[in-house]
CSV table of C-alpha atoms in Angstrom, one decimal:
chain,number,residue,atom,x,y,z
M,6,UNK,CA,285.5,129.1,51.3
M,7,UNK,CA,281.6,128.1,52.1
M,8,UNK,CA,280.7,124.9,53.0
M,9,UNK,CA,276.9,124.0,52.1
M,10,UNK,CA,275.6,120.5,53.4
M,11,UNK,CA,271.8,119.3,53.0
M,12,UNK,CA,270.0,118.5,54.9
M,13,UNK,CA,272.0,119.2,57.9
M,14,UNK,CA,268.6,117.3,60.0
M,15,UNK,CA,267.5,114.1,58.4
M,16,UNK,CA,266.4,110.1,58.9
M,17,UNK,CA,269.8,108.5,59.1
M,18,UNK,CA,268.6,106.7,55.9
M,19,UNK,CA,268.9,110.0,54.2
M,20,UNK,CA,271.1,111.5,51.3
M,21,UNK,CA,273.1,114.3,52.1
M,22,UNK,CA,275.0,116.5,49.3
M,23,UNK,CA,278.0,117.8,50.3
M,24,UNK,CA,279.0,121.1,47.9
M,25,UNK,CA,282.2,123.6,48.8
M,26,UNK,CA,282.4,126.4,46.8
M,27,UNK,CA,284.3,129.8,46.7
M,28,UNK,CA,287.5,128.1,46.7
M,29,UNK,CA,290.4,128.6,44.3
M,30,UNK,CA,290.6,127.3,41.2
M,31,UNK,CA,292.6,124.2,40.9
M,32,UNK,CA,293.6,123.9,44.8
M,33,UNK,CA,293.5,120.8,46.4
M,34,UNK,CA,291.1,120.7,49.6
M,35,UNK,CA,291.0,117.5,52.4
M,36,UNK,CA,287.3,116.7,53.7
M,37,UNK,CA,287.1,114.5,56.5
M,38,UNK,CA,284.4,112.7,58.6
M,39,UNK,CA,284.1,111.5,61.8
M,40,UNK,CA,281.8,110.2,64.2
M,41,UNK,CA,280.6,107.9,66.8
M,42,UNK,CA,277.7,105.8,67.4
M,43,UNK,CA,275.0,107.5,70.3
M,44,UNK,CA,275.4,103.9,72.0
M,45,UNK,CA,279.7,103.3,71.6
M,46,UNK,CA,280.5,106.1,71.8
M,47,UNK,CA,284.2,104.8,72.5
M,48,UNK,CA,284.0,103.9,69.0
M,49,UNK,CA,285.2,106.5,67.0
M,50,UNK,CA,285.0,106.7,63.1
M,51,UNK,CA,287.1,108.8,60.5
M,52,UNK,CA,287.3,109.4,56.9
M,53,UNK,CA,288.9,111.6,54.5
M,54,UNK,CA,289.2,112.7,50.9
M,55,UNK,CA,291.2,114.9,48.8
M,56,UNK,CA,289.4,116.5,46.0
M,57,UNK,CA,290.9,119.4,43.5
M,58,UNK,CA,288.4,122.3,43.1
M,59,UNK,CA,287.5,122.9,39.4
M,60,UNK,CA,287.3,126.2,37.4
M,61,UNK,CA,284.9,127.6,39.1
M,62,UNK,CA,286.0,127.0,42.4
M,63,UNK,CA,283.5,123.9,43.9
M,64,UNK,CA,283.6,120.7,44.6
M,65,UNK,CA,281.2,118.7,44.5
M,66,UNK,CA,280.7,114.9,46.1
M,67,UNK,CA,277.9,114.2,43.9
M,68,UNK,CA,280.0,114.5,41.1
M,69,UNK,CA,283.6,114.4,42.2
M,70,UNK,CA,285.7,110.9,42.4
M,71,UNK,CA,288.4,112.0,44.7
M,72,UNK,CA,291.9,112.2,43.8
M,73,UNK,CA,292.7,110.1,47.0
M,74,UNK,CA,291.4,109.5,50.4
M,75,UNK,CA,289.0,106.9,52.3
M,76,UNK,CA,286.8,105.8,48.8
M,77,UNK,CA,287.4,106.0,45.4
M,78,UNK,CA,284.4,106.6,43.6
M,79,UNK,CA,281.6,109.3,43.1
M,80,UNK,CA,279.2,109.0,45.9
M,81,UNK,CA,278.0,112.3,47.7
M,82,UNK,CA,277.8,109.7,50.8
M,83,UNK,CA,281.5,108.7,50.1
M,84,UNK,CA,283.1,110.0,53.2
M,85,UNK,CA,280.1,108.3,55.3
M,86,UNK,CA,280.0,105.2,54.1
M,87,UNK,CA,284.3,104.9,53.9
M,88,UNK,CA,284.7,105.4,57.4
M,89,UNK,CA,287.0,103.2,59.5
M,90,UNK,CA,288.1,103.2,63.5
M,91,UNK,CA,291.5,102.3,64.5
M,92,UNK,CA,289.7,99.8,67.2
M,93,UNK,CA,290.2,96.6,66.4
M,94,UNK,CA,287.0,95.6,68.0
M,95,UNK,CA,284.8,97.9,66.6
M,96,UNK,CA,282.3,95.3,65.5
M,97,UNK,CA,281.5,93.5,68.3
M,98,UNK,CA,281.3,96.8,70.1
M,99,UNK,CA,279.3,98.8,67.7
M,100,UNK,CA,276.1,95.9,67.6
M,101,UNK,CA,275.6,95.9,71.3
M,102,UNK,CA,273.6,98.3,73.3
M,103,UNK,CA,272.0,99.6,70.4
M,104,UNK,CA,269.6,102.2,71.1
M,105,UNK,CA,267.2,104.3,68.7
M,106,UNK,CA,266.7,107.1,71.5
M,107,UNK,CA,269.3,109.3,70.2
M,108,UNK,CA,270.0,111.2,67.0
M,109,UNK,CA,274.1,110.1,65.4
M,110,UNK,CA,276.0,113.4,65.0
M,111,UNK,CA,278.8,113.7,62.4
M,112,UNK,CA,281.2,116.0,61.7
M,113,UNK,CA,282.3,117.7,58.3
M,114,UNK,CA,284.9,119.3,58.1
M,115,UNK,CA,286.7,121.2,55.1
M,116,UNK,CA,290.6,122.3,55.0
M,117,UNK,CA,292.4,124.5,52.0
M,118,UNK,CA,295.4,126.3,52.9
M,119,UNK,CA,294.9,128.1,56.1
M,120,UNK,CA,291.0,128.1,55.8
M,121,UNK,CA,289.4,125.4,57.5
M,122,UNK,CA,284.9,124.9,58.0
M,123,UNK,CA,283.0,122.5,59.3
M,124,UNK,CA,279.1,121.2,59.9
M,125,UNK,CA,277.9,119.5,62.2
M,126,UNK,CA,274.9,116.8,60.9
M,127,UNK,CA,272.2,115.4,63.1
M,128,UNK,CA,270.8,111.7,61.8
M,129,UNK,CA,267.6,110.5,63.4
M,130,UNK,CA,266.9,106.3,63.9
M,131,UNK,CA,263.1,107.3,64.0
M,132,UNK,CA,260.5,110.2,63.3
M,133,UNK,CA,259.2,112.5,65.9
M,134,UNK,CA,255.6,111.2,65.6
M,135,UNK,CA,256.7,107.3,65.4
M,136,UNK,CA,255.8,105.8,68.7
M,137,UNK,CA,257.2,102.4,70.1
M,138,UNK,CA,255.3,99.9,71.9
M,139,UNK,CA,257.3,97.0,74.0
M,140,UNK,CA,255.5,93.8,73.8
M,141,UNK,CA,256.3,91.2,76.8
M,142,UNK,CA,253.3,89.2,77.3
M,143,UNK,CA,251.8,87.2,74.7
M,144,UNK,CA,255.8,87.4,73.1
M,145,UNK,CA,258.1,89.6,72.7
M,146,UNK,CA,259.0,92.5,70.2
M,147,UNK,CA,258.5,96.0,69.4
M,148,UNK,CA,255.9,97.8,67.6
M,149,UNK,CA,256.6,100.8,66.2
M,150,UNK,CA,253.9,103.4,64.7
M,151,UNK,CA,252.3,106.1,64.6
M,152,UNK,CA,248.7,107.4,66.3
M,153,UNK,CA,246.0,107.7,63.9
M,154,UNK,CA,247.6,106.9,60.7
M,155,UNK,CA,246.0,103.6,58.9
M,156,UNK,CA,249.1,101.9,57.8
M,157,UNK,CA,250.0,98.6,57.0
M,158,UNK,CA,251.4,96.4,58.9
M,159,UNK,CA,255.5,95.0,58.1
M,160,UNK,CA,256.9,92.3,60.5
M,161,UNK,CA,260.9,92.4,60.5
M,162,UNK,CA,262.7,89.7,61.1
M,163,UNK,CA,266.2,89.9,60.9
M,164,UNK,CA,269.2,87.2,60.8
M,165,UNK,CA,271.4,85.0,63.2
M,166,UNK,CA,272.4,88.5,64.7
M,167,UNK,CA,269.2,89.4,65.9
M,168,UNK,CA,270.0,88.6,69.6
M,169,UNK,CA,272.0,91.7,69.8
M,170,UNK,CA,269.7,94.2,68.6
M,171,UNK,CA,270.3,94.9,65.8
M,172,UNK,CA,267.2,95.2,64.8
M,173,UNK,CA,265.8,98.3,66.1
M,174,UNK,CA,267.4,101.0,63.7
M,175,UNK,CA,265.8,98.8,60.5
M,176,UNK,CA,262.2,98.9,62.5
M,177,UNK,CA,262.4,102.9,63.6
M,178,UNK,CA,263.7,103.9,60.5
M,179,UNK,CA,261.2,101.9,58.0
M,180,UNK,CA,258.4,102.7,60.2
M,181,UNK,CA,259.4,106.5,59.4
M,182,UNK,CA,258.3,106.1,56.0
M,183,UNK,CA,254.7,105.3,56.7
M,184,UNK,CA,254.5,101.8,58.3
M,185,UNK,CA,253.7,99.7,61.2
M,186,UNK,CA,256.7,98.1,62.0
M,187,UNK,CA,257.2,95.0,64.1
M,188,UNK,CA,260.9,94.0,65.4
M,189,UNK,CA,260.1,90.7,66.3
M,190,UNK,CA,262.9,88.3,67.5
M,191,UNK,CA,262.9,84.7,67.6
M,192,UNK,CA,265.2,83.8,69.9
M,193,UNK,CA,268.1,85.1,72.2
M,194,UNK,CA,265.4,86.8,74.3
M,195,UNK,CA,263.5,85.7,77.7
M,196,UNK,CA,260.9,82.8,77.2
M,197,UNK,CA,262.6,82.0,73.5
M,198,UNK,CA,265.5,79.5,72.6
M,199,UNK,CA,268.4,80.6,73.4
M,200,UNK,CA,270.0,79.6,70.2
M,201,UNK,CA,268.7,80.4,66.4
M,202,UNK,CA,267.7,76.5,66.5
M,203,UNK,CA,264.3,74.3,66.6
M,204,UNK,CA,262.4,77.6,66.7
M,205,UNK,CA,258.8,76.5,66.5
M,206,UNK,CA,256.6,78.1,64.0
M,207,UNK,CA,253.6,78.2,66.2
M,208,UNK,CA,255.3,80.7,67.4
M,209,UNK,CA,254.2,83.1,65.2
M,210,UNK,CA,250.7,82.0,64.7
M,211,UNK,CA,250.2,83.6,68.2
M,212,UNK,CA,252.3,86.8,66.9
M,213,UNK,CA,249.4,86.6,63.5
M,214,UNK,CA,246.9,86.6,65.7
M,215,UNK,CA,247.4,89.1,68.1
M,216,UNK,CA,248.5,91.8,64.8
M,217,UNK,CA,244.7,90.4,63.6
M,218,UNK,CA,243.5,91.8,66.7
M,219,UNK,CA,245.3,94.9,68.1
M,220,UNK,CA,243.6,97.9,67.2
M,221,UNK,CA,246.7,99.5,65.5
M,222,UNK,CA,247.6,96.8,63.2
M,223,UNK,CA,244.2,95.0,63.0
M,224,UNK,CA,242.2,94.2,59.8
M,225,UNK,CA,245.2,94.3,57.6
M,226,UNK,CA,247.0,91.8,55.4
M,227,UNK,CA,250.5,91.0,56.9
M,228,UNK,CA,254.0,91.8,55.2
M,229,UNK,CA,256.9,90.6,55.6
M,230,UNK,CA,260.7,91.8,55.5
M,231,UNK,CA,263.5,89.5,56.6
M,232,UNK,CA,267.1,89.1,56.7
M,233,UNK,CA,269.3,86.1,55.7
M,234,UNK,CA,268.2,83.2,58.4
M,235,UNK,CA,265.2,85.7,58.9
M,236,UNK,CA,264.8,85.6,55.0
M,237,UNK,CA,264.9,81.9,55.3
M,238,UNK,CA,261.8,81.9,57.5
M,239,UNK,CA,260.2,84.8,56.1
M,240,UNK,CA,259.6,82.5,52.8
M,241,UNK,CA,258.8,79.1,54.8
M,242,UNK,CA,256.0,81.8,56.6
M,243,UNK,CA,255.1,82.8,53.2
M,244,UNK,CA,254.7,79.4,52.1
M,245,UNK,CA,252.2,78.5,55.1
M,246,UNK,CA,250.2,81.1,55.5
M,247,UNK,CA,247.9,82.8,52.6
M,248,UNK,CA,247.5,86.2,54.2
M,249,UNK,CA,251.2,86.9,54.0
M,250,UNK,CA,250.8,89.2,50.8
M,251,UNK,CA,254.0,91.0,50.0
M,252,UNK,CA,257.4,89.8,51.1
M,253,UNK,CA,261.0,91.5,50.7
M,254,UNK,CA,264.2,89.3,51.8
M,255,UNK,CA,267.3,90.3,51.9
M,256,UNK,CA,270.2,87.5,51.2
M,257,UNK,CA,267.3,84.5,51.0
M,258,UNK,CA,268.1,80.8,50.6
M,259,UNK,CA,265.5,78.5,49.2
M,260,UNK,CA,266.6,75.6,51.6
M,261,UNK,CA,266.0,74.7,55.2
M,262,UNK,CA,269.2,74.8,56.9
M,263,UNK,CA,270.3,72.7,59.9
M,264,UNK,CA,270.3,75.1,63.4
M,265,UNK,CA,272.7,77.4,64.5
M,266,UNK,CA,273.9,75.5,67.9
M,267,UNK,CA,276.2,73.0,68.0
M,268,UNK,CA,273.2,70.3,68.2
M,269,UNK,CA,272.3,68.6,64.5
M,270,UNK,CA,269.0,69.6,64.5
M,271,UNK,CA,267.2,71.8,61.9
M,272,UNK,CA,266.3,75.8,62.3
M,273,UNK,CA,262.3,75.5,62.6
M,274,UNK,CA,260.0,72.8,64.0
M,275,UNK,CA,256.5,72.5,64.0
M,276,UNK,CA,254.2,70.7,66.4
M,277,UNK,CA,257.1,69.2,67.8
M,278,UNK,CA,258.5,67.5,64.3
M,279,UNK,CA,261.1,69.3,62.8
M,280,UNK,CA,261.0,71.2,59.3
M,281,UNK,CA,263.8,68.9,57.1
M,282,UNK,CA,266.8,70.5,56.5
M,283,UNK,CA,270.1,70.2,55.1
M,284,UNK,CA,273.1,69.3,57.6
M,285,UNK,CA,276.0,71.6,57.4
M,286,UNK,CA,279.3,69.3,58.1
M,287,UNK,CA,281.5,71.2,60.6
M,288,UNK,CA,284.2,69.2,59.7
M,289,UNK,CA,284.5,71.4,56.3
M,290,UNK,CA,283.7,74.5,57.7
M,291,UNK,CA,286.9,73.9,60.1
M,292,UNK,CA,289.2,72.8,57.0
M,293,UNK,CA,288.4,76.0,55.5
M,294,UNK,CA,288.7,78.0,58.4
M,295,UNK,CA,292.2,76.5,58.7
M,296,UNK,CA,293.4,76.9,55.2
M,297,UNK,CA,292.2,80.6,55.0
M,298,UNK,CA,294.4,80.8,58.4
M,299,UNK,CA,297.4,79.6,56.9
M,300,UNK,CA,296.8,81.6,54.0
M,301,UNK,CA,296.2,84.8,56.2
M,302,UNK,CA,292.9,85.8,54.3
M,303,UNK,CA,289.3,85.9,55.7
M,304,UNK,CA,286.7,82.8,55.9
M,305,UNK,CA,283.1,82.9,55.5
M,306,UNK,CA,280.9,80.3,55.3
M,307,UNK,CA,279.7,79.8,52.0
M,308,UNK,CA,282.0,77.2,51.4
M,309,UNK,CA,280.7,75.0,54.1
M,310,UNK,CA,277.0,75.5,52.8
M,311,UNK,CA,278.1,75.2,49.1
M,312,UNK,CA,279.7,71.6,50.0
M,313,UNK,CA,277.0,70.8,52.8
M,314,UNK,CA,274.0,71.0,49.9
M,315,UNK,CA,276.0,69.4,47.2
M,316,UNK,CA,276.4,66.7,49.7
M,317,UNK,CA,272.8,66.7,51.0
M,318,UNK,CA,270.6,63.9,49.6
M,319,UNK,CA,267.5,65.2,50.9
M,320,UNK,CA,266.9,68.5,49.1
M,321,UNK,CA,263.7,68.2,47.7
M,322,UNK,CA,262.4,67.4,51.2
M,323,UNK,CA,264.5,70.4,52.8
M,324,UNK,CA,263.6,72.8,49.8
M,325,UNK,CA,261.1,75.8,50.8
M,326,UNK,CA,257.7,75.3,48.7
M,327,UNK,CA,257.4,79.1,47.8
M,328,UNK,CA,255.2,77.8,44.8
M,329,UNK,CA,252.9,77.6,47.6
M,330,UNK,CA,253.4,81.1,48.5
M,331,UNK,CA,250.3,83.5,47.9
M,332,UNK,CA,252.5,86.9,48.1
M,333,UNK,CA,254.3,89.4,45.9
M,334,UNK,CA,258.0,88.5,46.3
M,335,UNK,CA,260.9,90.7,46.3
M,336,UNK,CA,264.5,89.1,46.7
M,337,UNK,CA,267.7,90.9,47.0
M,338,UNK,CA,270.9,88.8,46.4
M,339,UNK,CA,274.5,89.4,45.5
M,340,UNK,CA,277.1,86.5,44.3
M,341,UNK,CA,279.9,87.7,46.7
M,342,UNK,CA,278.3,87.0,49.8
M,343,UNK,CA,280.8,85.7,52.8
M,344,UNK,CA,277.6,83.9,54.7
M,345,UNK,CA,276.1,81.3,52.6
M,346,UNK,CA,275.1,80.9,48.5
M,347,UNK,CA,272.2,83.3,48.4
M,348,UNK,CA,272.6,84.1,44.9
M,349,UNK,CA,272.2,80.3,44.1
M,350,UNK,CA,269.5,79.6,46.1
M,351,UNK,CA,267.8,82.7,44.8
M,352,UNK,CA,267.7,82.1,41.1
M,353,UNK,CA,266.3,78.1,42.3
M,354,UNK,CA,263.5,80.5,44.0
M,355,UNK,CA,262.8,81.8,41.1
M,356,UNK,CA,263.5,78.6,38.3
M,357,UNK,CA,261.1,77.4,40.9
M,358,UNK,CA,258.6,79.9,40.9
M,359,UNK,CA,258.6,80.9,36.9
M,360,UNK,CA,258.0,76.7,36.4
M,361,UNK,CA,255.4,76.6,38.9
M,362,UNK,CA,253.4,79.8,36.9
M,363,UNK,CA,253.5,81.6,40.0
M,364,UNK,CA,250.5,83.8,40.0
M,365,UNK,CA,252.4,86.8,41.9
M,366,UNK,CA,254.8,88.8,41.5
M,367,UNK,CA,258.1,87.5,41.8
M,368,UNK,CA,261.5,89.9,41.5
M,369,UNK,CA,265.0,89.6,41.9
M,370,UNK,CA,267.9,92.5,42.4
M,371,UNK,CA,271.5,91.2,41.5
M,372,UNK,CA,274.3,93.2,43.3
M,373,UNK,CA,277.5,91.9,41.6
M,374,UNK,CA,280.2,92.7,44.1
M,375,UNK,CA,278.4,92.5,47.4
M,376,UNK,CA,278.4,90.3,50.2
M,377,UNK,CA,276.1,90.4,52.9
M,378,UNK,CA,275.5,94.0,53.4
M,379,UNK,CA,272.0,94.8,54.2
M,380,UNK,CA,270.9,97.0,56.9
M,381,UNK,CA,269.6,100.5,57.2
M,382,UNK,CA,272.3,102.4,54.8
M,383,UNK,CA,274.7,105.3,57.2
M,384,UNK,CA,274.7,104.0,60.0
M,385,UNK,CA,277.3,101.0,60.0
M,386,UNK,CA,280.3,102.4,57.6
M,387,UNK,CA,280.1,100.1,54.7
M,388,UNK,CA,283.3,98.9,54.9
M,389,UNK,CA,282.5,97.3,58.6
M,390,UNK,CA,282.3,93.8,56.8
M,391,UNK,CA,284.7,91.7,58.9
M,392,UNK,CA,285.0,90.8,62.9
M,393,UNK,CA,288.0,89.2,64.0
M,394,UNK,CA,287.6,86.1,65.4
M,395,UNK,CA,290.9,85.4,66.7
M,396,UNK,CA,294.6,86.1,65.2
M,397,UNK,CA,294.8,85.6,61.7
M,398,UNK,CA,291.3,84.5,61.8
M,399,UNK,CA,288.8,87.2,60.2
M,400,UNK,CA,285.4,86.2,59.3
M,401,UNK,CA,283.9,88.3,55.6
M,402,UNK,CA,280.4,88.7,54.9
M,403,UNK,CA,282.0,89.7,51.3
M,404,UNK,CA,282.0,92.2,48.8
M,405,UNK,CA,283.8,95.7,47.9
M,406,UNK,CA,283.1,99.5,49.8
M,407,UNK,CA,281.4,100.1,46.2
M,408,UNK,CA,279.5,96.7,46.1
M,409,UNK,CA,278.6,96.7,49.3
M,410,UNK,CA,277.5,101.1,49.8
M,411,UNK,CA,275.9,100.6,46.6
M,412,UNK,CA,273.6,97.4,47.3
M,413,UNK,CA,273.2,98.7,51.1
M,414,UNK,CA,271.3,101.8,50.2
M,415,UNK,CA,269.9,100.5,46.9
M,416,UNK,CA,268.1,97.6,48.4
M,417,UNK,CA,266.9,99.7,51.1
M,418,UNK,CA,265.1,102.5,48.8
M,419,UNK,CA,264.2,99.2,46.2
M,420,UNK,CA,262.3,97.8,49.1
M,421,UNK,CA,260.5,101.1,50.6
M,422,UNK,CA,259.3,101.1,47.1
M,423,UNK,CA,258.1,97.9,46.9
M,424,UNK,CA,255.9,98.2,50.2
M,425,UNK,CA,254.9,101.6,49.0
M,426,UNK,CA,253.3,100.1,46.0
């Protein structure tokens, strides 16, 4: 039996074909998976897979559904994206502490009969020639690039869970395929609100101006890549501000939506006034939460923004002028998202933009049976999608292992190609 795996060294946003061959025709063979995380690593992952070897001896996960295991469809990155831990807490452990320092290791291993083999793969979070800057003083974030290399500039801004971290792996990683790459909270950090509410755009006129001057980013248009609530202001950014070029969102709304404290106040203010926004109504999001408990299924919070805007009589004020907008647009979306109605508010974006002749480009990626999955793709398992928020209460962000492996790495790559253009 001989195990072939490649690469065994590679970005963890990397494919990775996994091939046995030399085995008996017709026998059945387990693969399995395991890991942990470089920064929990009380977390343990596992997957596994049986597969039946074909005339010639091989399987192959690039072309093999398994018989039955962890997944059930052909992906060579099946067993990585399947995995599970028997820790009931696994999310809120796994998005703390998170570090780029160190590589992820998994393990491979292959079992038929009495023969066993394994491999041992090593996953990097950032290139060896990528270096990272810490910024404190005129705000905060992290700059990550590399010496000597005239790249453009991409800020990333991710969503309501940016406080924890998060965000590091998505700025390493991108910044490995030819980028400057600024992680750039907006609050949940020293000197910024505490909550993801009445965040003040101003804000990030000082951030502009100090990329505008800093000899590593100078010079350059700015892009733009955010994530859900960081999707919401990458657009309102856009909208503002003509030397934002090229944008790329990820689960984007076209609305202003009130803050995420309990205080009814919008997201984003400027010079003191705040941005209009549409008012979510608690009261609904706790009458679903409470009929999905009796029910014993998960909640998610679509509902609440679904009723909150139908509701609303002040959308046209609260609505996002991206007509205004003087960049090349990229939206990703997927209709079963567990966190609000992206896919909604992304074909208004672009109803609104096609009737407006917007002079830029303007794209949209559809992921049918996805929720709110995107991130860098191999390092959360793709079936990590709920967090328990107390019994018989689980909050979704949506969507299927398929749906949600599937749009996780093909948004990822669609973007990368986007900014490469």
């Amino acid at each position: 039996m001989k195990l072939q795996i490649q690469p065994l060294v590679a970005l963890c946003d990397q494919r990775i074909n996994i091939r046995v061959s030399e085995l008996p025709a017709n026998e059945r063979v387990k693969i399995s998976a395991s890991m942990c995380l470089p920064w929990a690593t009380s977390v343990r992952f596992e997957s596994a897979a049986w597969f039946t070897a074909d005339a010639n001896g091989q399987v192959d996960l690039s072309r093999q559904k398994p018989d039955s295991g962890s997944y059930d469809f052909v992906d060579s990155m099946g067993l990585i994206v399947s995995m599970e831990s028997p820790d009931p807490k696994a999310m809120q452990k796994v998005v703390r502490g998170i570090s780029v320092d160190k590589s992820q290791f998994i393990e491979i291993v292959v079992e038929c009969g009495q023969d066993r083999a394994s491999a041992k793969l090593e996953r990097l979070f950032i290139a060896r020639d990528v270096k990272r800057q810490r910024i404190t003083d005129e705000f905060i974030g992290d700059l990550f690039y590399t010496e000597n290399a005239n790249y453009q500039t991409i800020v990333w801004l991710g969503g309501s869970g940016s406080d924890l971290g998060v965000n590091l792996p998505v700025a390493a990683v991108l910044a490995s395929h030819g980028f400057n790459v600024l992680s750039l909270p907006y609050f949940g950090e020293k000197g910024l609100p505490a909550k993801l509410s009445e965040i003040p755009l101003e804000y990030f006129e000082g951030v502009f101006a100090w990329l505008s001057e800093n000899p590593i980013t100078s010079g350059k248009e700015v892009w733009i890549l955010g994530m859900s609530k960081g999707a919401e202001l990458a657009l309102i950014l856009a909208s503002r501000y003509s030397f934002i070029t090229r944008v790329a969102v990820f689960s984007p709304h076209v609305y202003c939506f009130r803050g995420l404290a309990f205080k009814n106040v919008s997201s984003w203010t400027y010079k003191g006034e705040s941005l209009p926004f549409i008012h979510l109504k608690y009261r609904w999001l706790i009458a679903n939460m409470m009929g999905c408990f009796i029910k014993n299924e998960p909640f998610g919070f679509t509902y609440t923004y679904k009723r909150s805007l139908d509701a609303a009589q002040n959308k046209e004020a609260a609505r996002i002028k991206v007509e205004n907008a003087h960049a090349d647009l990229l939206l990703f979306t997927s209709k079963e998202c567990g966190m609000w109605n992206t896919y909604e508010g992304s074909v208004e974006i672009m109803n609104t933009l096609r009737k407006h002749n917007y002079q830029h480009r303007c794209d949209m990626v559809v992921y049918e049976n996805a929720g709110e999955p995107y991130y860098v793709p191999y390092v959360f398992p793709a079936g990590l999608t709920t967090m328990k928020m107390a019994p018989r209460l689980v909050l979704s962000v949506g969507g299927t292992l398929e749906g949600n492996a599937h749009a996780r790495a093909d948004s990822w790559e669609k973007a990368i190609e986007f900014f490469n253009k």
